[in-house]
Amino acid sequence: EDKRRRNTAASARFRVKKKMKALNLERTVADLTGRTEELEREAADLRRENGWLKEIILLKSRSI
């Protein structure tokens, strides 16, 4: 009887721990997905700015 009770308690602890681990992983995925989107937007902005700057340099060099 005691062994069964301990096993039931251990199983319950395992299920709780497994659920917490899954929730933490989901939170991490959401955080990293958001960060990835932010970095992709920043990279696109920088590429656009780089293009503008190259165009300015070309226009300046033509006028000289």
PDB file of C-alpha atoms in Angstrom:
ATOM      1  CA  GLU A   1       0.000   0.000   0.000  1.00  0.00           C
ATOM      2  CA  ASP A   2       2.764   2.421   0.961  1.00  0.00           C
ATOM      3  CA  LYS A   3       4.699   1.598  -2.204  1.00  0.00           C
ATOM      4  CA  ARG A   4       1.637   2.311  -4.347  1.00  0.00           C
ATOM      5  CA  ARG A   5       1.066   5.653  -2.586  1.00  0.00           C
ATOM      6  CA  ARG A   6       4.705   6.683  -3.100  1.00  0.00           C
ATOM      7  CA  ASN A   7       4.553   5.634  -6.748  1.00  0.00           C
ATOM      8  CA  THR A   8       1.340   7.619  -7.279  1.00  0.00           C
ATOM      9  CA  ALA A   9       2.929  10.683  -5.669  1.00  0.00           C
ATOM     10  CA  ALA A  10       6.081  10.291  -7.764  1.00  0.00           C
ATOM     11  CA  SER A  11       3.988   9.984 -10.931  1.00  0.00           C
ATOM     12  CA  ALA A  12       2.063  13.135 -10.044  1.00  0.00           C
ATOM     13  CA  ARG A  13       5.300  15.038  -9.425  1.00  0.00           C
ATOM     14  CA  PHE A  14       6.665  13.811 -12.752  1.00  0.00           C
ATOM     15  CA  ARG A  15       3.542  14.956 -14.631  1.00  0.00           C
ATOM     16  CA  VAL A  16       3.713  18.408 -13.023  1.00  0.00           C
ATOM     17  CA  LYS A  17       7.419  18.699 -13.808  1.00  0.00           C
ATOM     18  CA  LYS A  18       6.844  17.587 -17.407  1.00  0.00           C
ATOM     19  CA  LYS A  19       4.050  20.136 -17.842  1.00  0.00           C
ATOM     20  CA  MET A  20       6.212  22.938 -16.423  1.00  0.00           C
ATOM     21  CA  LYS A  21       9.057  21.999 -18.754  1.00  0.00           C
ATOM     22  CA  ALA A  22       6.697  22.076 -21.753  1.00  0.00           C
ATOM     23  CA  LEU A  23       5.337  25.488 -20.708  1.00  0.00           C
ATOM     24  CA  ASN A  24       8.854  26.856 -20.303  1.00  0.00           C
ATOM     25  CA  LEU A  25       9.827  25.566 -23.742  1.00  0.00           C
ATOM     26  CA  GLU A  26       6.718  27.134 -25.289  1.00  0.00           C
ATOM     27  CA  ARG A  27       7.551  30.450 -23.626  1.00  0.00           C
ATOM     28  CA  THR A  28      11.128  30.238 -24.903  1.00  0.00           C
ATOM     29  CA  VAL A  29       9.912  29.508 -28.432  1.00  0.00           C
ATOM     30  CA  ALA A  30       7.546  32.492 -28.306  1.00  0.00           C
ATOM     31  CA  ASP A  31      10.311  34.779 -27.010  1.00  0.00           C
ATOM     32  CA  LEU A  32      12.791  33.628 -29.636  1.00  0.00           C
ATOM     33  CA  THR A  33      10.212  33.901 -32.411  1.00  0.00           C
ATOM     34  CA  GLY A  34       9.511  37.497 -31.406  1.00  0.00           C
ATOM     35  CA  ARG A  35      13.211  38.285 -31.250  1.00  0.00           C
ATOM     36  CA  THR A  36      13.757  36.717 -34.683  1.00  0.00           C
ATOM     37  CA  GLU A  37      11.006  38.846 -36.205  1.00  0.00           C
ATOM     38  CA  GLU A  38      12.483  41.956 -34.573  1.00  0.00           C
ATOM     39  CA  LEU A  39      15.957  41.174 -35.946  1.00  0.00           C
ATOM     40  CA  GLU A  40      14.582  40.459 -39.417  1.00  0.00           C
ATOM     41  CA  ARG A  41      12.842  43.867 -39.446  1.00  0.00           C
ATOM     42  CA  GLU A  42      16.038  45.541 -38.263  1.00  0.00           C
ATOM     43  CA  ALA A  43      18.069  43.767 -40.965  1.00  0.00           C
ATOM     44  CA  ALA A  44      15.589  44.870 -43.650  1.00  0.00           C
ATOM     45  CA  ASP A  45      15.778  48.470 -42.397  1.00  0.00           C
ATOM     46  CA  LEU A  46      19.574  48.367 -42.451  1.00  0.00           C
ATOM     47  CA  ARG A  47      19.627  46.915 -45.969  1.00  0.00           C
ATOM     48  CA  ARG A  48      17.287  49.690 -47.122  1.00  0.00           C
ATOM     49  CA  GLU A  49      19.433  52.348 -45.442  1.00  0.00           C
ATOM     50  CA  ASN A  50      22.561  50.824 -46.973  1.00  0.00           C
ATOM     51  CA  GLY A  51      20.959  51.045 -50.410  1.00  0.00           C
ATOM     52  CA  TRP A  52      20.098  54.706 -49.888  1.00  0.00           C
ATOM     53  CA  LEU A  53      23.626  55.500 -48.725  1.00  0.00           C
ATOM     54  CA  LYS A  54      25.156  53.736 -51.729  1.00  0.00           C
ATOM     55  CA  GLU A  55      22.857  55.719 -53.993  1.00  0.00           C
ATOM     56  CA  ILE A  56      23.909  58.992 -52.320  1.00  0.00           C
ATOM     57  CA  ILE A  57      27.579  58.082 -52.770  1.00  0.00           C
ATOM     58  CA  LEU A  58      27.020  57.283 -56.457  1.00  0.00           C
ATOM     59  CA  LEU A  59      25.190  60.583 -56.998  1.00  0.00           C
ATOM     60  CA  LYS A  60      27.958  62.516 -55.214  1.00  0.00           C
ATOM     61  CA  SER A  61      30.705  60.797 -57.191  1.00  0.00           C
ATOM     62  CA  ARG A  62      28.939  61.574 -60.484  1.00  0.00           C
ATOM     63  CA  SER A  63      28.635  65.242 -59.638  1.00  0.00           C
ATOM     64  CA  ILE A  64      32.363  65.582 -58.927  1.00  0.00           C
TER      65      ILE A  64
END
